[in-house]
Amino acid sequence: MKVSRWFRTDPNAAGLVPTDTHVALSVGFLSVVMAFFAVLALALALGAGRLADSWQGELADAATLQVFGPADAIEEQARAALDVLRTTPGVRSVRMVDLAEQERLLEPWLGPDIPIESLPLPLLIEIETDRDRLNQASLILRLQAEAPGAVFGDHAAWRQPLLATAERLRVFAAACVALMALALAAVLGLAAHAAVAFNGAVVETLRLVGARDRFIGATFTRPLMVNAMASSLAGTAAAMALLALLPKASEQGFFLVGIGLVGWHWLLPPLVPLAAGLLAWVATGLATRQSLRRWS
Amino acid sequence: MIEFEGVGFSYGRTMVLRDMTFTLAPGMLHILIGPSGAGKTTLLRLCHGDLEPTEGQVRFFGRPIARRNRDAIAMLRRSVGIVPRDCRFLEHLPLIENIALPLRVCGIASGNRSEDLHALLEWVDLADRVDALPDELSGSERQRAALARAVILSPEVVLADEPTGGLDRERAQRLLALLIDLSRMGKTVLIATHDEELVRTARTKAATRTLTLEAGRIETAGAAS
């Protein structure tokens, strides 16, 4: 049996039930709102996933060495630290962060035109590591011996809680999507129950002339499904427009690394109206089938 | 056709029909008579698969159908047309769509049967009322429309529950003539009525079998005239 058969509704069933404008508007409004929030929650889940991946992946391989010391000794300390780093297995590359770059990094917090020369800033060395090969404890011991003013930082102190938060945010967003789907299904099921109950005379007449439950069910399922799909499409479009207006991840100062959508993730929100249609089809189908048993 | 074998029916503790054994003969006009409340409508509903006997068995075209078998009941109703007492239309649809409703339910495009539909409308004399809504029709027009809807799928059996109730003599005769036409076309017709004049007229115009329902039993059956 073809799968498409399950999703087909009888076109002859269209228009046999008078349209209840109040129910149609309520279902439509709820579908718009649910789809809107579902897309935002989806974007949040995807964004949180990207953040977690980033913190777990490329940022996990990044470390920073801060070199402190009096002005006349700091460069010597830095050279000693660089020598240690370059001879340590598991260190892929090292790079000095120059003053101009430090100024750019501090600008969002301290503002432009800061007299950076007058600040007691450490020298920064950016390190790219291979986590599997690097013996961090040994590196720290060597640095303490060769360059006592150098402080190794692998961002673990702030990366782990952020990672945990991102993971929880992802679960929370996914739960929101699931809850909205359940709420929409419940609303559509109730609407279908109410529509069948309200149109008992129509059901009786259709049964009288030999209509099967499948046909009668389609008279109720079809309009609700079309309504839910069309309204969800509107809600999805509104949410996508809002996400498109969010600052891009590359924009300066947008430190959340973009909770919007990027790349192929833009293909996912259009699935929301389809999912809403499928949900409507299942929820209203089950509800009408159950309700129809009242009539012989 | 439709056979009753020791059929009894009760609503709760109230026994309405008892030990009924009879068969609706093919191509015959049957008149079911009895006072109001005798159980005529109940018997018609049993004939339409709307109720299931509490005793005995009703066989449709040789086999019993359980009421829980909803698809089978639906298919049965395509072979057993009914004119309910209240006609029952979809009030928001025009007459033509109400009459064509069984075609739609069976997945037959009414355009493919437009000649049949037109002939049917002519037969019930409603060709000029196709766009009227049900509540714009007179009692007689509603009964004739319900009859047209009942026969549009060419069923073997046609049931009519008090079809002339509320109609004046002339209109009642007109409707009776249509039902007699059907029996002459070979359809099995069962009319439930308490209209004695209708019974007398039917007997004079066609071969009729009268079923008298009294105290829950079929008192007389098979008296053809």
Short mmCIF file of C-alpha atoms in Angstrom, two decimals:
data_model
loop_
_atom_site.label_atom_id
_atom_site.label_comp_id
_atom_site.label_asym_id
_atom_site.label_seq_id
_atom_site.Cartn_x
_atom_site.Cartn_y
_atom_site.Cartn_z
CA MET A 1 0.00 0.00 0.00
CA LYS A 2 1.36 3.42 -0.95
CA VAL A 3 2.17 5.74 1.96
CA SER A 4 0.53 8.64 0.11
CA ARG A 5 -2.82 6.88 0.48
CA TRP A 6 -2.75 7.61 4.21
CA PHE A 7 -2.35 11.32 3.63
CA ARG A 8 -5.00 11.61 0.94
CA THR A 9 -8.30 13.16 1.87
CA ASP A 10 -11.36 12.70 -0.29
CA PRO A 11 -11.87 15.87 -2.38
CA ASN A 12 -15.59 15.00 -2.56
CA ALA A 13 -15.73 15.62 1.18
CA ALA A 14 -14.82 19.29 0.82
CA GLY A 15 -17.50 21.82 1.74
CA LEU A 16 -20.01 19.38 3.23
CA VAL A 17 -19.56 20.82 6.71
CA PRO A 18 -20.52 24.48 7.07
CA THR A 19 -17.53 26.61 8.03
CA ASP A 20 -17.55 27.73 11.64
CA THR A 21 -15.76 31.08 11.39
CA HIS A 22 -15.14 31.28 15.12
CA VAL A 23 -13.43 27.87 15.26
CA ALA A 24 -11.53 28.57 12.03
CA LEU A 25 -10.21 31.89 13.37
CA SER A 26 -9.25 30.38 16.73
CA VAL A 27 -7.42 27.45 15.16
CA GLY A 28 -5.77 29.77 12.63
CA PHE A 29 -4.59 32.25 15.27
CA LEU A 30 -3.25 29.49 17.53
CA SER A 31 -1.45 27.86 14.60
CA VAL A 32 0.21 31.17 13.65
CA VAL A 33 1.40 31.73 17.22
CA MET A 34 2.53 28.13 17.75
CA ALA A 35 4.46 28.07 14.48
CA PHE A 36 6.04 31.44 15.25
CA PHE A 37 7.32 30.29 18.63
CA ALA A 38 8.22 26.83 17.31
CA VAL A 39 10.52 28.41 14.70
CA LEU A 40 12.11 30.67 17.32
CA ALA A 41 12.60 27.71 19.65
CA LEU A 42 14.03 25.71 16.76
CA ALA A 43 16.47 28.53 16.00
CA LEU A 44 17.40 28.65 19.67
CA ALA A 45 17.99 24.90 19.73
CA LEU A 46 20.12 25.06 16.59
CA GLY A 47 22.01 28.13 17.83
CA ALA A 48 22.67 26.51 21.20
CA GLY A 49 23.85 23.41 19.39
CA ARG A 50 26.26 25.47 17.31
CA LEU A 51 27.56 27.21 20.43
CA ALA A 52 28.07 23.91 22.21
CA ASP A 53 29.81 22.43 19.16
CA SER A 54 32.02 25.48 18.87
CA TRP A 55 32.96 25.48 22.55
CA GLN A 56 33.48 21.76 22.46
CA GLY A 57 35.42 21.79 19.22
CA GLU A 58 37.59 24.64 17.99
CA LEU A 59 37.55 26.59 21.28
CA ALA A 60 38.52 23.46 23.18
CA ASP A 61 41.72 23.39 21.16
CA ALA A 62 42.49 27.04 21.87
CA ALA A 63 44.47 28.29 24.84
CA THR A 64 46.03 31.56 25.88
CA LEU A 65 49.25 32.34 27.61
CA GLN A 66 49.41 35.59 29.54
CA VAL A 67 52.90 36.86 30.32
CA PHE A 68 53.18 39.23 33.27
CA GLY A 69 56.22 41.06 34.48
CA PRO A 70 58.05 44.35 34.66
CA ALA A 71 58.47 46.13 31.31
CA ASP A 72 62.19 45.42 31.06
CA ALA A 73 61.78 41.66 31.68
CA ILE A 74 58.49 40.87 29.98
CA GLU A 75 59.88 40.34 26.49
CA GLU A 76 62.50 37.91 27.80
CA GLN A 77 59.78 36.00 29.65
CA ALA A 78 57.74 35.89 26.47
CA ARG A 79 60.65 34.55 24.42
CA ALA A 80 61.31 31.83 27.03
CA ALA A 81 57.64 30.91 27.03
CA LEU A 82 57.58 30.74 23.22
CA ASP A 83 60.61 28.45 23.27
CA VAL A 84 58.84 26.14 25.70
CA LEU A 85 55.67 26.13 23.64
CA ARG A 86 57.43 25.47 20.34
CA THR A 87 59.16 22.43 21.79
CA THR A 88 56.07 20.97 23.45
CA PRO A 89 54.35 18.03 21.70
CA GLY A 90 50.67 18.79 21.12
CA VAL A 91 51.16 22.51 20.51
CA ARG A 92 50.20 23.08 16.88
CA SER A 93 50.89 26.80 16.59
CA VAL A 94 51.57 29.90 18.64
CA ARG A 95 50.94 33.52 17.79
CA MET A 96 51.69 36.75 19.61
CA VAL A 97 48.67 39.01 19.98
CA ASP A 98 49.95 42.50 19.18
CA LEU A 99 48.82 45.71 20.86
CA ALA A 100 46.52 46.77 18.01
CA GLU A 101 44.66 43.47 18.25
CA GLN A 102 44.44 43.77 22.04
CA GLU A 103 42.97 47.24 21.57
CA ARG A 104 40.33 45.83 19.21
CA LEU A 105 39.47 43.10 21.72
CA LEU A 106 39.10 45.59 24.55
CA GLU A 107 37.20 48.23 22.59
CA PRO A 108 33.69 46.82 23.15
CA TRP A 109 34.26 47.03 26.91
CA LEU A 110 36.47 50.09 27.32
CA GLY A 111 35.41 52.14 24.31
CA PRO A 112 37.45 53.56 21.41
CA ASP A 113 40.66 55.60 21.67
CA ILE A 114 41.81 54.00 24.91
CA PRO A 115 45.42 54.76 25.93
CA ILE A 116 46.29 51.10 25.79
CA GLU A 117 50.00 51.76 26.22
CA SER A 118 49.35 53.13 29.69
CA LEU A 119 47.47 50.04 30.86
CA PRO A 120 49.33 47.27 32.71
CA LEU A 121 48.37 44.62 30.17
CA PRO A 122 50.09 41.26 29.92
CA LEU A 123 51.58 40.04 26.67
CA LEU A 124 49.17 37.56 25.09
CA ILE A 125 50.16 34.44 23.20
CA GLU A 126 47.42 32.56 21.38
CA ILE A 127 48.00 28.82 21.28
CA GLU A 128 46.39 26.17 19.13
CA THR A 129 46.70 22.72 20.64
CA ASP A 130 46.02 19.11 19.90
CA ARG A 131 44.13 18.00 23.01
CA ASP A 132 44.95 14.35 22.54
CA ARG A 133 48.68 14.90 22.41
CA LEU A 134 49.13 17.76 24.81
CA ASN A 135 50.25 17.00 28.37
CA GLN A 136 48.94 20.15 29.97
CA ALA A 137 50.28 19.47 33.49
CA SER A 138 53.80 18.93 32.14
CA LEU A 139 53.56 22.13 30.04
CA ILE A 140 52.51 24.17 33.06
CA LEU A 141 55.42 22.78 35.11
CA ARG A 142 57.90 23.63 32.33
CA LEU A 143 56.47 27.14 31.99
CA GLN A 144 56.77 27.69 35.75
CA ALA A 145 60.43 26.75 35.52
CA GLU A 146 61.39 28.61 32.29
CA ALA A 147 59.02 31.61 32.35
CA PRO A 148 57.60 32.13 35.84
CA GLY A 149 55.59 35.18 34.73
CA ALA A 150 53.57 33.14 32.21
CA VAL A 151 50.06 31.97 33.09
CA PHE A 152 48.57 29.22 30.94
CA GLY A 153 44.79 29.35 30.40
CA ASP A 154 42.78 26.74 28.49
CA HIS A 155 39.42 28.55 29.00
CA ALA A 156 38.11 25.53 30.92
CA ALA A 157 36.93 27.71 33.78
CA TRP A 158 34.37 29.52 31.64
CA ARG A 159 34.01 26.97 28.81
CA GLN A 160 32.56 24.10 30.89
CA PRO A 161 29.65 26.03 32.47
CA LEU A 162 28.90 27.65 29.10
CA LEU A 163 28.96 24.28 27.44
CA ALA A 164 26.59 22.87 30.07
CA THR A 165 24.33 25.93 29.65
CA ALA A 166 24.30 25.57 25.87
CA GLU A 167 23.42 21.88 26.14
CA ARG A 168 20.59 22.65 28.58
CA LEU A 169 19.41 25.47 26.35
CA ARG A 170 19.25 23.04 23.45
CA VAL A 171 17.22 20.53 25.48
CA PHE A 172 14.98 23.33 26.74
CA ALA A 173 14.36 24.62 23.20
CA ALA A 174 13.67 21.11 21.89
CA ALA A 175 11.24 20.58 24.78
CA CYS A 176 9.54 23.86 23.87
CA VAL A 177 9.08 22.68 20.27
CA ALA A 178 7.68 19.35 21.48
CA LEU A 179 5.33 21.05 23.96
CA MET A 180 4.06 23.43 21.29
CA ALA A 181 3.44 20.50 18.97
CA LEU A 182 1.50 18.73 21.73
CA ALA A 183 -0.49 21.88 22.53
CA LEU A 184 -1.33 22.37 18.85
CA ALA A 185 -2.37 18.71 18.58
CA ALA A 186 -4.57 19.07 21.67
CA VAL A 187 -6.20 22.25 20.33
CA LEU A 188 -6.82 20.68 16.92
CA GLY A 189 -8.19 17.51 18.51
CA LEU A 190 -10.57 19.58 20.63
CA ALA A 191 -11.59 21.63 17.61
CA ALA A 192 -12.32 18.43 15.67
CA HIS A 193 -14.34 16.97 18.58
CA ALA A 194 -16.29 20.21 18.86
CA ALA A 195 -16.86 20.41 15.11
CA VAL A 196 -18.22 16.85 14.98
CA ALA A 197 -20.43 17.43 18.01
CA PHE A 198 -21.70 20.74 16.63
CA ASN A 199 -22.45 19.20 13.22
CA GLY A 200 -24.23 16.09 14.43
CA ALA A 201 -27.02 16.63 11.88
CA VAL A 202 -24.47 16.62 9.05
CA VAL A 203 -22.91 13.39 10.34
CA GLU A 204 -26.34 11.75 10.63
CA THR A 205 -27.26 12.76 7.09
CA LEU A 206 -23.97 11.53 5.66
CA ARG A 207 -24.29 8.19 7.47
CA LEU A 208 -27.89 7.97 6.25
CA VAL A 209 -26.82 8.12 2.60
CA GLY A 210 -24.05 5.54 3.01
CA ALA A 211 -20.94 7.58 3.85
CA ARG A 212 -18.11 5.68 5.49
CA ASP A 213 -16.41 7.08 8.58
CA ARG A 214 -13.28 7.73 6.52
CA PHE A 215 -15.25 10.01 4.17
CA ILE A 216 -17.05 11.79 7.01
CA GLY A 217 -13.78 12.18 8.89
CA ALA A 218 -12.28 13.86 5.84
CA THR A 219 -15.06 16.46 5.82
CA PHE A 220 -13.82 17.60 9.23
CA THR A 221 -10.11 16.82 8.91
CA ARG A 222 -9.49 18.57 5.61
CA PRO A 223 -10.52 22.14 6.53
CA LEU A 224 -8.75 21.97 9.90
CA MET A 225 -5.60 20.59 8.29
CA VAL A 226 -5.56 23.23 5.55
CA ASN A 227 -6.22 25.96 8.10
CA ALA A 228 -3.43 24.73 10.41
CA MET A 229 -0.97 24.46 7.52
CA ALA A 230 -1.75 27.86 6.02
CA SER A 231 -1.68 29.60 9.40
CA SER A 232 1.56 27.86 10.38
CA LEU A 233 3.07 29.04 7.11
CA ALA A 234 2.25 32.63 8.08
CA GLY A 235 3.70 32.14 11.58
CA THR A 236 6.83 30.53 10.13
CA ALA A 237 7.33 33.36 7.63
CA ALA A 238 7.02 35.96 10.40
CA ALA A 239 9.52 34.13 12.61
CA MET A 240 11.97 33.70 9.72
CA ALA A 241 11.73 37.40 8.91
CA LEU A 242 12.51 38.19 12.54
CA LEU A 243 15.49 35.81 12.54
CA ALA A 244 16.79 37.35 9.33
CA LEU A 245 16.85 40.74 11.07
CA LEU A 246 19.03 39.48 13.95
CA PRO A 247 22.70 40.59 13.95
CA LYS A 248 24.98 38.17 12.16
CA ALA A 249 27.49 36.06 14.09
CA SER A 250 30.34 37.88 12.38
CA GLU A 251 29.18 41.31 13.53
CA GLN A 252 31.39 42.92 16.13
CA GLY A 253 30.20 42.67 19.66
CA PHE A 254 27.75 39.92 18.99
CA PHE A 255 29.37 37.61 21.45
CA LEU A 256 26.51 35.03 21.53
CA VAL A 257 27.86 33.84 18.18
CA GLY A 258 24.47 34.13 16.53
CA ILE A 259 21.31 32.52 17.89
CA GLY A 260 19.75 32.99 14.44
CA LEU A 261 19.94 30.54 11.58
CA VAL A 262 22.95 29.91 9.38
CA GLY A 263 23.52 27.90 6.22
CA TRP A 264 21.34 24.88 5.68
CA HIS A 265 19.54 25.53 8.99
CA TRP A 266 17.36 27.95 7.00
CA LEU A 267 15.84 24.90 5.32
CA LEU A 268 14.42 23.60 8.60
CA PRO A 269 11.72 26.21 9.48
CA PRO A 270 9.73 25.51 6.27
CA LEU A 271 9.23 22.02 7.68
CA VAL A 272 7.21 23.51 10.55
CA PRO A 273 4.01 24.09 8.48
CA LEU A 274 4.38 20.62 7.00
CA ALA A 275 4.75 19.18 10.49
CA ALA A 276 1.73 21.23 11.61
CA GLY A 277 -0.29 19.82 8.69
CA LEU A 278 0.74 16.28 9.54
CA LEU A 279 -0.02 16.87 13.20
CA ALA A 280 -3.42 18.32 12.29
CA TRP A 281 -4.16 15.37 10.04
CA VAL A 282 -3.32 12.84 12.77
CA ALA A 283 -4.95 14.74 15.67
CA THR A 284 -8.18 15.60 13.86
CA GLY A 285 -8.33 12.15 12.24
CA LEU A 286 -8.13 10.40 15.60
CA ALA A 287 -10.56 12.84 17.23
CA THR A 288 -13.19 12.58 14.49
CA ARG A 289 -12.92 8.80 14.27
CA GLN A 290 -13.53 8.61 18.01
CA SER A 291 -16.42 11.11 17.87
CA LEU A 292 -18.14 9.42 14.92
CA ARG A 293 -18.76 6.25 16.91
CA ARG A 294 -21.58 8.12 18.61
CA TRP A 295 -23.62 7.88 15.39
CA SER A 296 -24.85 4.60 13.96
CA MET B 1 -33.65 -8.94 0.23
CA ILE B 2 -34.30 -8.18 3.89
CA GLU B 3 -35.29 -11.09 6.13
CA PHE B 4 -36.43 -10.91 9.75
CA GLU B 5 -36.01 -14.11 11.71
CA GLY B 6 -37.40 -14.16 15.25
CA VAL B 7 -36.46 -10.53 15.64
CA GLY B 8 -37.14 -8.72 18.88
CA PHE B 9 -36.08 -5.26 19.88
CA SER B 10 -36.20 -3.41 23.15
CA TYR B 11 -35.20 0.07 24.26
CA GLY B 12 -33.77 -0.78 27.68
CA ARG B 13 -36.47 -2.79 29.46
CA THR B 14 -39.21 -1.69 27.09
CA MET B 15 -39.84 -4.39 24.50
CA VAL B 16 -40.98 -2.72 21.29
CA LEU B 17 -40.88 -5.55 18.76
CA ARG B 18 -41.32 -9.27 19.42
CA ASP B 19 -40.66 -12.46 17.53
CA MET B 20 -40.94 -11.00 14.03
CA THR B 21 -40.35 -13.33 11.14
CA PHE B 22 -41.01 -12.09 7.64
CA THR B 23 -39.24 -11.27 4.41
CA LEU B 24 -39.54 -8.19 2.23
CA ALA B 25 -40.37 -9.70 -1.13
CA PRO B 26 -38.37 -8.43 -4.11
CA GLY B 27 -40.16 -5.91 -6.34
CA MET B 28 -43.17 -5.65 -4.04
CA LEU B 29 -44.81 -2.60 -2.49
CA HIS B 30 -45.07 -3.21 1.24
CA ILE B 31 -47.17 -1.05 3.51
CA LEU B 32 -46.37 -1.17 7.19
CA ILE B 33 -49.31 0.06 9.19
CA GLY B 34 -49.95 0.49 12.84
CA PRO B 35 -50.84 3.14 15.37
CA SER B 36 -48.39 5.81 16.45
CA GLY B 37 -45.79 4.34 18.81
CA ALA B 38 -46.34 0.80 17.53
CA GLY B 39 -42.69 0.53 16.48
CA LYS B 40 -42.91 1.28 12.74
CA THR B 41 -39.91 3.60 12.77
CA THR B 42 -37.95 1.11 14.87
CA LEU B 43 -38.68 -1.60 12.31
CA LEU B 44 -37.55 0.70 9.48
CA ARG B 45 -34.36 1.51 11.37
CA LEU B 46 -33.72 -2.22 11.75
CA CYS B 47 -34.16 -2.53 7.99
CA HIS B 48 -31.60 0.25 7.49
CA GLY B 49 -28.94 -1.17 9.81
CA ASP B 50 -29.45 1.75 12.14
CA LEU B 51 -30.40 -0.56 15.02
CA GLU B 52 -29.34 -4.10 15.83
CA PRO B 53 -31.99 -6.55 17.06
CA THR B 54 -31.82 -7.54 20.69
CA GLU B 55 -33.23 -10.95 19.71
CA GLY B 56 -33.11 -12.89 16.46
CA GLN B 57 -31.45 -11.79 13.29
CA VAL B 58 -31.99 -9.44 10.36
CA ARG B 59 -30.36 -10.63 7.14
CA PHE B 60 -29.58 -8.21 4.36
CA PHE B 61 -29.22 -9.79 0.95
CA GLY B 62 -28.66 -13.14 2.62
CA ARG B 63 -26.28 -12.19 5.41
CA PRO B 64 -26.48 -10.52 8.80
CA ILE B 65 -24.48 -7.33 9.39
CA ALA B 66 -23.18 -6.43 12.84
CA ARG B 67 -23.78 -2.81 13.74
CA ARG B 68 -20.17 -2.44 14.83
CA ASN B 69 -19.09 -3.18 11.27
CA ARG B 70 -19.53 0.46 10.30
CA ASP B 71 -18.16 0.20 6.78
CA ALA B 72 -20.48 -2.72 6.01
CA ILE B 73 -23.44 -0.69 7.33
CA ALA B 74 -22.40 2.22 5.11
CA MET B 75 -22.25 -0.06 2.08
CA LEU B 76 -25.65 -1.53 2.97
CA ARG B 77 -27.18 1.94 2.97
CA ARG B 78 -26.11 2.38 -0.64
CA SER B 79 -28.37 -0.58 -1.49
CA VAL B 80 -31.19 0.38 0.86
CA GLY B 81 -32.39 3.95 0.29
CA ILE B 82 -34.47 5.67 2.91
CA VAL B 83 -36.83 8.62 3.10
CA PRO B 84 -36.71 9.56 6.79
CA ARG B 85 -39.69 11.21 8.40
CA ASP B 86 -37.77 14.50 8.82
CA CYS B 87 -36.07 14.16 5.41
CA ARG B 88 -32.69 15.26 6.84
CA PHE B 89 -30.86 17.52 4.43
CA LEU B 90 -27.63 19.43 4.65
CA GLU B 91 -29.37 22.74 5.15
CA HIS B 92 -26.50 24.86 3.78
CA LEU B 93 -26.41 23.06 0.43
CA PRO B 94 -28.84 23.64 -2.45
CA LEU B 95 -31.34 20.96 -3.40
CA ILE B 96 -29.33 19.61 -6.33
CA GLU B 97 -26.31 18.98 -4.11
CA ASN B 98 -28.46 17.34 -1.47
CA ILE B 99 -30.00 14.99 -4.00
CA ALA B 100 -26.56 14.21 -5.47
CA LEU B 101 -25.05 13.65 -2.03
CA PRO B 102 -25.05 9.81 -2.25
CA LEU B 103 -23.13 10.09 -5.56
CA ARG B 104 -20.56 12.30 -3.89
CA VAL B 105 -20.27 9.94 -0.95
CA CYS B 106 -19.57 7.09 -3.38
CA GLY B 107 -16.95 9.12 -5.23
CA ILE B 108 -19.08 9.48 -8.36
CA ALA B 109 -18.83 12.92 -9.97
CA SER B 110 -22.40 14.18 -10.42
CA GLY B 111 -21.27 15.57 -13.82
CA ASN B 112 -20.89 11.97 -15.02
CA ARG B 113 -24.48 11.26 -14.07
CA SER B 114 -26.01 14.59 -15.08
CA GLU B 115 -28.54 12.97 -17.43
CA ASP B 116 -29.69 10.56 -14.74
CA LEU B 117 -29.82 13.39 -12.27
CA HIS B 118 -31.88 15.53 -14.61
CA ALA B 119 -34.26 12.65 -15.33
CA LEU B 120 -34.61 12.06 -11.60
CA LEU B 121 -35.41 15.71 -10.99
CA GLU B 122 -38.03 15.58 -13.74
CA TRP B 123 -39.49 12.41 -12.21
CA VAL B 124 -39.96 14.04 -8.82
CA ASP B 125 -41.00 17.31 -10.50
CA LEU B 126 -38.28 19.40 -8.92
CA ALA B 127 -36.30 20.38 -12.02
CA ASP B 128 -37.06 24.06 -11.48
CA ARG B 129 -36.05 24.00 -7.78
CA VAL B 130 -32.47 22.79 -8.06
CA ASP B 131 -30.91 25.90 -6.55
CA ALA B 132 -33.35 26.22 -3.66
CA LEU B 133 -32.07 25.63 -0.16
CA PRO B 134 -33.92 22.93 1.82
CA ASP B 135 -35.65 25.42 4.10
CA GLU B 136 -37.08 27.16 1.03
CA LEU B 137 -38.93 23.99 0.01
CA SER B 138 -42.49 23.04 0.87
CA GLY B 139 -43.21 19.84 2.82
CA SER B 140 -44.13 18.01 -0.34
CA GLU B 141 -41.04 19.20 -2.17
CA ARG B 142 -38.84 18.10 0.72
CA GLN B 143 -40.40 14.61 0.68
CA ARG B 144 -39.94 14.30 -3.08
CA ALA B 145 -36.34 15.56 -2.81
CA ALA B 146 -35.65 13.01 -0.07
CA LEU B 147 -37.15 10.31 -2.30
CA ALA B 148 -34.93 11.40 -5.21
CA ARG B 149 -31.89 11.25 -2.93
CA ALA B 150 -32.96 7.80 -1.67
CA VAL B 151 -33.10 6.33 -5.18
CA ILE B 152 -30.21 8.10 -6.92
CA LEU B 153 -27.88 5.13 -6.39
CA SER B 154 -30.55 2.77 -7.76
CA PRO B 155 -30.92 0.80 -4.52
CA GLU B 156 -32.69 -2.55 -4.41
CA VAL B 157 -34.84 -1.51 -1.48
CA VAL B 158 -36.48 1.84 -0.69
CA LEU B 159 -37.82 2.59 2.80
CA ALA B 160 -40.13 5.51 3.54
CA ASP B 161 -41.14 6.58 7.03
CA GLU B 162 -44.51 8.39 7.08
CA PRO B 163 -43.73 9.99 3.71
CA THR B 164 -47.15 11.63 3.45
CA GLY B 165 -47.27 12.91 6.99
CA GLY B 166 -48.30 16.57 6.94
CA LEU B 167 -49.14 16.56 3.22
CA ASP B 168 -52.57 17.33 1.80
CA ARG B 169 -54.43 14.64 -0.11
CA GLU B 170 -53.33 15.72 -3.57
CA ARG B 171 -49.64 15.93 -2.67
CA ALA B 172 -49.82 12.66 -0.73
CA GLN B 173 -51.27 10.94 -3.83
CA ARG B 174 -48.51 12.42 -5.94
CA LEU B 175 -45.83 11.03 -3.65
CA LEU B 176 -47.56 7.65 -3.44
CA ALA B 177 -47.59 7.52 -7.24
CA LEU B 178 -43.80 7.91 -7.23
CA LEU B 179 -43.40 5.09 -4.70
CA ILE B 180 -45.71 2.84 -6.76
CA ASP B 181 -43.59 3.72 -9.82
CA LEU B 182 -40.55 2.44 -7.97
CA SER B 183 -42.17 -0.90 -7.15
CA ARG B 184 -43.18 -1.23 -10.80
CA MET B 185 -39.54 -0.67 -11.70
CA GLY B 186 -38.77 -3.77 -9.63
CA LYS B 187 -37.68 -2.06 -6.44
CA THR B 188 -38.72 -3.43 -3.07
CA VAL B 189 -40.57 -0.62 -1.34
CA LEU B 190 -41.56 -0.46 2.31
CA ILE B 191 -43.77 2.43 3.41
CA ALA B 192 -44.47 2.92 7.10
CA THR B 193 -47.67 4.89 7.60
CA HIS B 194 -50.73 5.31 9.72
CA ASP B 195 -52.55 7.09 6.89
CA GLU B 196 -55.45 4.71 6.12
CA GLU B 197 -56.45 6.58 2.99
CA LEU B 198 -52.94 6.12 1.60
CA VAL B 199 -53.21 2.39 2.30
CA ARG B 200 -56.57 2.16 0.51
CA THR B 201 -55.30 4.07 -2.50
CA ALA B 202 -52.13 2.01 -2.70
CA ARG B 203 -54.17 -1.21 -2.64
CA THR B 204 -56.30 -0.04 -5.53
CA LYS B 205 -53.36 1.03 -7.66
CA ALA B 206 -50.71 -1.64 -7.12
CA ALA B 207 -50.00 -5.12 -5.86
CA THR B 208 -49.49 -4.44 -2.20
CA ARG B 209 -48.39 -6.46 0.76
CA THR B 210 -49.62 -5.12 4.05
CA LEU B 211 -47.76 -5.62 7.30
CA THR B 212 -49.77 -4.71 10.37
CA LEU B 213 -47.82 -3.93 13.46
CA GLU B 214 -49.66 -4.21 16.71
CA ALA B 215 -48.48 -4.77 20.26
CA GLY B 216 -44.96 -5.31 18.94
CA ARG B 217 -45.91 -8.12 16.58
CA ILE B 218 -46.54 -8.37 12.87
CA GLU B 219 -50.17 -9.41 12.93
CA THR B 220 -50.78 -9.74 9.24
CA ALA B 221 -48.24 -10.39 6.58
CA GLY B 222 -48.24 -11.51 3.01
CA ALA B 223 -51.77 -10.41 2.08
CA ALA B 224 -51.26 -9.37 -1.48
CA SER B 225 -54.06 -7.76 -3.40
#
